[in-house]
Short mmCIF file of C-alpha atoms and ligand atoms in Angstrom, two decimals:
data_model
loop_
_atom_site.label_atom_id
_atom_site.label_comp_id
_atom_site.label_asym_id
_atom_site.label_seq_id
_atom_site.Cartn_x
_atom_site.Cartn_y
_atom_site.Cartn_z
CA MET A 238 6.14 -27.44 25.17
CA ASN A 239 7.82 -24.23 24.17
CA LEU A 240 10.82 -24.15 21.86
CA GLN A 241 13.42 -21.42 21.77
CA PHE A 242 16.00 -21.03 19.03
CA LEU A 243 19.40 -19.86 20.34
CA ALA A 244 22.50 -19.29 18.23
CA ASP A 245 26.01 -17.95 18.57
CA PRO A 246 27.07 -15.42 19.72
CA ASP A 247 24.08 -15.45 22.12
CA LEU A 248 24.44 -19.09 23.07
CA PRO A 249 25.14 -19.76 26.74
CA ASP A 250 28.38 -21.69 27.35
CA LEU A 251 26.54 -24.37 29.24
CA PRO A 252 22.88 -24.49 28.31
CA GLU A 253 20.80 -26.58 30.68
CA LYS A 254 21.48 -29.81 28.91
CA GLY A 255 18.36 -31.72 29.88
CA ARG A 256 16.42 -29.04 28.07
CA VAL A 257 18.25 -28.89 24.76
CA LEU A 258 16.24 -30.77 22.16
CA GLY A 259 19.00 -30.65 19.57
CA GLY A 260 21.05 -28.36 17.45
CA ALA A 261 23.47 -27.76 14.63
CA HIS A 262 27.15 -26.92 14.26
CA LEU A 263 28.05 -25.03 11.12
CA GLY A 264 31.59 -24.50 9.88
CA TRP A 265 34.61 -26.05 8.27
CA PRO A 266 36.97 -27.51 9.33
CA ARG A 267 34.63 -29.49 11.51
CA HIS A 268 34.82 -29.33 15.30
CA ALA A 269 34.24 -32.59 17.11
CA SER A 270 30.94 -32.16 18.90
CA THR A 271 30.90 -32.96 22.60
CA SER A 272 27.21 -32.19 22.98
CA THR A 273 24.99 -34.68 24.71
CA TRP A 274 22.09 -33.76 22.43
CA PRO A 275 21.79 -34.62 18.74
CA VAL A 276 23.75 -32.18 16.61
CA GLN A 277 23.69 -31.84 12.85
CA THR A 278 27.21 -31.02 11.72
CA VAL A 279 27.14 -28.95 8.55
CA ASP A 280 30.59 -29.16 6.96
CA ALA A 281 30.47 -25.90 5.04
CA PRO A 282 32.85 -22.95 5.43
CA LEU A 283 31.46 -19.95 7.31
CA LEU A 284 31.84 -16.65 5.49
CA GLY A 285 32.52 -13.31 7.19
CA CYS A 286 32.28 -14.83 10.64
CA ALA A 287 34.70 -14.02 13.45
CA ARG A 288 34.18 -17.47 14.99
CA ASP A 289 35.39 -20.67 13.35
CA ARG A 290 32.07 -22.35 13.94
CA HIS A 291 28.48 -21.35 14.51
CA ARG A 292 26.37 -23.28 17.01
CA GLU A 293 22.59 -23.35 17.18
CA ILE A 294 20.30 -25.06 19.68
CA TRP A 295 16.62 -25.63 20.25
CA LEU A 296 15.94 -25.06 23.94
CA CYS A 297 12.78 -26.48 25.54
CA ASP A 298 10.93 -25.34 28.64
CA GLY A 299 10.49 -28.94 29.78
CA PRO A 300 12.64 -32.06 29.99
CA CYS A 301 13.87 -33.89 26.89
CA HIS A 302 14.45 -37.61 26.65
CA ALA A 303 16.97 -39.16 24.34
CA GLY A 304 16.74 -42.08 22.00
CA ASN A 305 18.89 -43.79 19.44
CA SER A 306 17.12 -46.01 16.95
CA GLU A 307 17.14 -46.63 13.22
CA GLY A 308 20.63 -45.08 13.31
CA ILE A 309 18.96 -41.80 14.23
CA ARG A 310 20.14 -39.80 17.23
CA TRP A 311 17.00 -38.15 18.48
CA GLN A 312 15.50 -36.41 21.39
CA ARG A 313 11.89 -35.88 22.29
CA ALA A 314 10.18 -33.26 24.44
CA GLY A 315 6.44 -33.49 24.75
CA ASP A 316 5.04 -33.76 21.24
CA LEU A 317 8.20 -32.64 19.46
CA LEU A 318 11.10 -34.70 18.20
CA TYR A 319 14.40 -33.60 16.69
CA GLY A 320 16.62 -36.19 15.04
CA VAL A 321 19.85 -36.41 13.09
CA LEU A 322 21.07 -39.20 10.86
CA GLU A 323 24.00 -39.73 8.55
CA LEU A 324 24.12 -42.48 5.97
CA ASP A 325 27.25 -43.39 4.06
CA GLU A 326 26.50 -44.07 0.41
CA ALA A 327 29.30 -46.64 0.40
CA ASP A 328 27.01 -48.87 2.48
CA PHE A 329 24.52 -49.08 -0.39
CA THR A 330 24.93 -51.14 -3.51
CA GLY A 331 23.58 -49.07 -6.33
CA THR A 332 22.62 -50.30 -9.76
CA ASP A 333 22.47 -48.49 -13.09
CA ASP A 334 18.79 -47.79 -12.45
CA SER A 335 19.10 -46.97 -8.76
CA PRO A 336 22.39 -45.36 -7.77
CA ALA A 337 23.64 -45.60 -4.18
CA LEU A 338 22.63 -42.04 -3.29
CA GLN A 339 19.05 -42.70 -4.35
CA LEU A 340 18.94 -45.84 -2.20
CA ALA A 341 20.56 -44.07 0.75
CA SER A 342 18.05 -41.22 0.48
CA GLN A 343 15.11 -43.58 0.38
CA GLU A 344 16.47 -45.54 3.33
CA ALA A 345 17.08 -42.36 5.36
CA TYR A 346 13.48 -41.24 4.94
CA ARG A 347 12.17 -44.76 5.61
CA ARG A 348 14.02 -44.77 8.92
CA ILE A 349 12.64 -41.35 9.81
CA PHE A 350 9.09 -42.45 8.97
CA ARG A 351 9.44 -45.68 10.97
CA LEU A 352 10.67 -43.76 14.00
CA LEU A 353 7.83 -41.26 13.71
CA GLU A 354 5.28 -44.06 13.48
CA ARG A 355 6.70 -45.68 16.57
CA GLU A 356 6.76 -42.42 18.51
CA GLN A 357 3.29 -41.52 17.21
CA LEU A 358 4.53 -38.16 16.05
CA PRO A 359 3.42 -38.45 12.44
CA HIS A 360 4.12 -34.99 11.09
CA LEU A 361 7.43 -34.05 9.59
CA LEU A 362 7.69 -30.28 10.04
CA ARG A 363 11.11 -29.20 8.79
CA VAL A 364 13.97 -31.18 7.21
CA TRP A 365 17.57 -30.08 6.64
CA ASN A 366 19.23 -32.20 3.89
CA TYR A 367 22.95 -32.02 3.10
CA LEU A 368 24.66 -34.17 0.49
CA ALA A 369 28.07 -34.29 -1.11
CA ALA A 370 28.70 -33.16 -4.68
CA ILE A 371 25.04 -32.26 -5.25
CA ASN A 372 25.52 -31.09 -8.85
CA GLN A 373 27.73 -33.96 -9.94
CA GLU A 374 26.32 -36.37 -12.45
CA SER A 375 26.53 -40.14 -12.18
CA ASN A 376 24.51 -42.81 -13.97
CA GLY A 377 23.40 -40.06 -16.34
CA LEU A 378 21.59 -38.14 -13.60
CA GLU A 379 22.59 -35.23 -11.36
CA ARG A 380 22.93 -36.33 -7.76
CA TYR A 381 20.29 -33.89 -6.48
CA ARG A 382 17.86 -35.57 -8.86
CA GLN A 383 18.87 -38.99 -7.54
CA PHE A 384 18.18 -37.74 -4.02
CA ASN A 385 14.74 -36.54 -5.14
CA ILE A 386 13.83 -39.98 -6.44
CA GLY A 387 14.79 -41.72 -3.20
CA ARG A 388 13.06 -39.11 -1.03
CA GLN A 389 9.83 -39.25 -3.02
CA ASP A 390 9.84 -43.04 -3.12
CA ALA A 391 9.94 -43.12 0.68
CA PHE A 392 7.08 -40.62 1.01
CA LEU A 393 4.97 -42.72 -1.36
CA GLU A 394 5.96 -46.02 0.24
CA PHE A 395 4.71 -44.72 3.60
CA GLN A 396 1.48 -43.41 2.06
CA ARG A 397 2.38 -39.86 2.89
CA GLY A 398 1.69 -38.32 -0.48
CA ALA A 399 4.32 -36.21 -2.21
CA THR A 400 2.32 -33.02 -2.78
CA GLY A 401 0.48 -30.51 -0.64
CA ASN A 402 1.12 -31.14 3.02
CA VAL A 403 4.84 -31.86 2.79
CA PRO A 404 7.50 -30.45 5.11
CA ALA A 405 9.52 -27.29 4.74
CA ALA A 406 13.08 -28.21 3.78
CA CYS A 407 16.40 -27.34 2.31
CA ALA A 408 18.71 -29.53 0.21
CA ILE A 409 22.25 -28.23 0.05
CA GLY A 410 25.51 -29.48 -1.40
CA ILE A 411 28.67 -29.82 0.64
CA ALA A 412 32.10 -30.93 -0.51
CA SER A 413 32.13 -34.44 0.89
CA GLY A 414 30.78 -36.70 3.57
CA PRO A 415 27.72 -38.82 4.16
CA LEU A 416 24.12 -37.95 3.40
CA ASN A 417 23.29 -35.84 6.44
CA ILE A 418 19.68 -35.17 7.47
CA ALA A 419 18.18 -33.41 10.48
CA PHE A 420 14.46 -33.10 11.07
CA LEU A 421 11.87 -31.74 13.41
CA ALA A 422 8.64 -33.69 13.78
CA GLY A 423 5.53 -33.39 15.87
CA LYS A 424 2.05 -34.57 16.72
CA GLY A 425 0.14 -31.74 15.13
CA ALA A 426 0.04 -31.05 11.41
CA PRO A 427 1.86 -27.95 10.23
CA ILE A 428 0.25 -25.57 7.78
CA ALA A 429 2.20 -25.92 4.55
CA LEU A 430 2.53 -22.70 2.56
CA GLU A 431 3.29 -22.08 -1.10
CA ASN A 432 4.62 -19.04 -2.95
CA PRO A 433 2.29 -17.51 -5.55
CA ARG A 434 5.35 -16.37 -7.54
CA GLN A 435 6.58 -19.95 -7.90
CA VAL A 436 5.31 -23.26 -9.16
CA SER A 437 5.16 -25.57 -6.17
CA ALA A 438 8.38 -27.56 -6.12
CA TYR A 439 6.36 -30.80 -5.96
CA HIS A 440 4.87 -29.76 -9.32
CA TYR A 441 8.12 -28.87 -11.07
CA PRO A 442 8.12 -30.27 -14.63
CA ALA A 443 10.29 -33.25 -15.50
CA THR A 444 12.94 -31.01 -17.07
CA TYR A 445 14.27 -30.66 -13.50
CA GLY A 446 14.45 -34.37 -12.94
CA PRO A 447 12.30 -37.48 -13.19
CA ARG A 448 10.77 -36.86 -9.75
CA SER A 449 9.82 -33.53 -8.27
CA PRO A 450 11.30 -32.44 -4.96
CA THR A 451 9.11 -33.15 -1.94
CA PHE A 452 8.93 -29.95 0.10
CA SER A 453 6.67 -26.98 0.71
CA ARG A 454 7.82 -23.36 0.53
CA ALA A 455 7.19 -22.84 4.23
CA ALA A 456 5.51 -24.35 7.26
CA LEU A 457 3.66 -22.80 10.18
CA VAL A 458 4.12 -25.02 13.21
CA TYR A 459 1.97 -24.82 16.33
CA LEU A 460 3.04 -25.53 19.88
CA PRO A 461 1.09 -24.48 22.94
CA GLY A 462 1.28 -20.69 23.02
CA GLN A 463 3.74 -20.59 20.15
CA GLU A 464 3.82 -20.46 16.38
CA ILE A 465 7.04 -21.14 14.45
CA LEU A 466 7.52 -20.17 10.83
CA PHE A 467 10.02 -22.17 8.80
CA ILE A 468 10.76 -20.76 5.35
CA SER A 469 12.36 -23.42 3.15
CA GLY A 470 15.49 -22.88 1.14
CA THR A 471 14.51 -20.17 -1.34
CA ALA A 472 16.24 -19.22 -4.56
CA SER A 473 15.99 -17.04 -7.64
CA ILE A 474 13.24 -19.06 -9.24
CA VAL A 475 10.09 -17.54 -10.73
CA GLY A 476 7.49 -19.95 -12.02
CA HIS A 477 9.82 -22.92 -12.26
CA GLN A 478 12.68 -21.14 -14.00
CA THR A 479 15.95 -19.77 -12.71
CA ILE A 480 16.02 -15.99 -13.14
CA HIS A 481 19.19 -13.84 -13.39
CA PRO A 482 21.75 -16.53 -14.22
CA ASP A 483 25.28 -15.18 -13.70
CA ASP A 484 23.99 -12.19 -11.69
CA VAL A 485 24.37 -12.81 -7.99
CA VAL A 486 22.87 -9.47 -6.93
CA GLY A 487 19.87 -10.04 -9.19
CA GLN A 488 19.48 -13.54 -7.74
CA CYS A 489 19.77 -12.19 -4.21
CA ARG A 490 17.04 -9.59 -4.77
CA GLU A 491 14.77 -12.09 -6.55
CA THR A 492 15.29 -14.59 -3.75
CA MET A 493 14.31 -11.99 -1.16
CA ALA A 494 11.23 -11.10 -3.24
CA ASN A 495 10.33 -14.79 -2.96
CA VAL A 496 10.98 -14.84 0.77
CA ALA A 497 8.79 -11.73 1.11
CA ALA A 498 6.02 -13.40 -0.90
CA VAL A 499 6.14 -16.48 1.34
CA LEU A 500 6.10 -14.18 4.36
CA ASP A 501 2.94 -12.52 3.02
CA ALA A 502 1.34 -15.94 2.62
CA ALA A 503 2.32 -16.75 6.22
CA ASN A 504 0.96 -13.47 7.52
CA ARG A 505 -2.44 -14.18 6.01
CA LEU A 506 -2.68 -17.20 8.34
CA ALA A 507 -0.43 -16.28 11.26
CA ARG A 508 -2.16 -16.17 14.62
CA GLY A 509 0.31 -13.84 16.35
CA ASP A 510 1.85 -10.54 15.33
CA PRO A 511 2.79 -10.35 11.64
CA TYR A 512 6.19 -11.71 10.66
CA ARG A 513 8.64 -9.12 9.40
CA LEU A 514 11.39 -9.64 6.85
CA ASP A 515 13.88 -7.80 9.07
CA ALA A 516 13.07 -9.92 12.13
CA LEU A 517 13.81 -13.43 10.81
CA SER A 518 16.85 -15.63 11.45
CA TYR A 519 18.51 -16.42 8.14
CA ARG A 520 20.96 -18.93 6.69
CA VAL A 521 22.48 -17.79 3.41
CA TYR A 522 24.28 -20.32 1.21
CA LEU A 523 26.63 -18.95 -1.46
CA ARG A 524 28.03 -21.09 -4.24
CA SER A 525 31.04 -18.82 -4.51
CA ALA A 526 32.75 -17.41 -1.41
CA GLY A 527 33.86 -14.45 -3.49
CA ASP A 528 30.24 -13.25 -3.69
CA TYR A 529 30.05 -12.75 0.06
CA SER A 530 30.67 -8.99 0.23
CA VAL A 531 28.24 -8.02 -2.49
CA VAL A 532 25.50 -10.34 -1.20
CA ARG A 533 25.95 -9.15 2.35
CA ALA A 534 25.70 -5.53 1.19
CA THR A 535 22.57 -6.32 -0.84
CA LEU A 536 20.92 -8.00 2.14
CA ALA A 537 22.02 -5.26 4.54
CA ALA A 538 20.30 -2.72 2.28
CA LEU A 539 17.09 -4.78 2.36
CA LEU A 540 17.11 -5.79 6.02
CA GLY A 541 18.87 -2.93 7.79
CA ASP A 542 21.57 -5.09 9.29
CA THR A 543 22.90 -8.62 8.98
CA LYS A 544 23.23 -9.67 12.59
CA ASN A 545 20.67 -12.46 12.25
CA LEU A 546 22.31 -13.90 9.15
CA VAL A 547 24.78 -16.75 8.89
CA PHE A 548 26.65 -17.08 5.59
CA LEU A 549 28.00 -20.39 4.35
CA GLN A 550 29.79 -21.51 1.23
CA ALA A 551 27.87 -24.43 -0.24
CA ASP A 552 26.45 -25.72 -3.49
CA ILE A 553 22.88 -25.08 -4.57
CA CYS A 554 20.74 -27.73 -6.21
CA ARG A 555 20.71 -26.19 -9.69
CA GLN A 556 23.96 -25.45 -11.48
CA ASP A 557 22.74 -21.93 -12.40
CA LEU A 558 21.70 -20.94 -8.87
CA LEU A 559 24.34 -18.85 -7.10
CA LEU A 560 22.66 -18.60 -3.72
CA GLU A 561 19.87 -19.92 -1.54
CA ILE A 562 18.36 -18.35 1.57
CA GLU A 563 16.28 -19.95 4.32
CA ALA A 564 14.67 -18.28 7.30
CA MET A 565 12.85 -18.88 10.53
CA ALA A 566 10.98 -17.03 13.24
CA SER A 567 8.95 -17.81 16.34
CA HIS A 568 6.05 -15.85 17.78
CA ALA A 569 3.94 -16.13 20.89
CA VAL A 570 0.26 -16.76 20.22
CA GLU A 571 -2.80 -16.93 22.46
CA ILE A 572 -3.44 -20.42 23.73
CA GLY A 573 -6.79 -21.94 22.88
C1 3EB B 55 14.06 -24.51 -5.23
O1 3EB B 55 13.28 -23.60 -4.95
C2 3EB B 55 15.45 -24.40 -4.70
O2 3EB B 55 14.87 -30.34 -2.43
O3 3EB B 55 14.35 -30.08 -0.33
C3 3EB B 55 14.99 -25.41 -1.91
C4 3EB B 55 14.48 -25.96 -0.74
C5 3EB B 55 15.40 -26.24 -2.93
C6 3EB B 55 14.39 -27.35 -0.59
C7 3EB B 55 14.68 -29.62 -1.45
C8 3EB B 55 15.32 -27.62 -2.77
C9 3EB B 55 14.81 -28.17 -1.61
O4 3EB B 55 13.75 -25.47 -5.95
C10 3EB B 55 15.97 -25.67 -4.18
#
């Protein structure tokens, strides 16, 4: 099974629909999706984009089959599965100790893990998490930290461990709406990568919340003849501390130094040609839309151009972080 990432403006009007594993629609206001495959709708305003939405798909070279279980819209092709689920916090009765978002997060990951057990595709490779009002506090705890408790509880409940071989991920704040999670899973284990410039997120000290986030800095994923690199949401964090508060250009450069460090770690293990910073597909999340021009210029200076970048206005999981950048690339590798 070979997987190809296609995005606007290079997306065909009518991709061969039996071969689209799934995708994402970015932009606000939201467009009703008419796709027959699972689509994660990311309700965040696009910045500097001529189109009013940005569509992405994962195209397979073989047939996909669809399923809908555990409230997850999913599709499977060979040993790969892409799924999307949305859970409304209002459907959960929180308590002082366990707010609704924590319970919804735990339930979302439980459902994912149950589906993966049933499909015998045990490995979570990459997860895209979006939640409303991520920096808002309730029950004395920031909502991102509530999410982290629920997520980690589910990993532990399913005996998955919450350190080491955990998926690449992002966790981003949007204005409103349900907890919204998309994921890619497979039969084979990914290689989880860490960043030598950063404390592993799963070892962050308790000053960032009672439970550490459960994600790796990147994952190398293997399909027959193909290697995919997923670089998790990356920010201006060195060690475990935010660097350059109130300086968006400083944060942008530090973030790219982190992306470059993760890329170096990937290239030490990559089986194909080396990955290059200027040949990745990027999503850039900016807390403040007004920072768009200066961040774009900073990235253009580092990367040469910005044609493989999508910019979105969204909240980052620490109040002092002004941006977060994630990236991805796919390379052919020798089979065998
Ligand atoms: C960081 O490095 C920034 O909780 O899944 C980045 C990627 C971040 C994923 C997550 C959080 C997550 O801590 C935040």
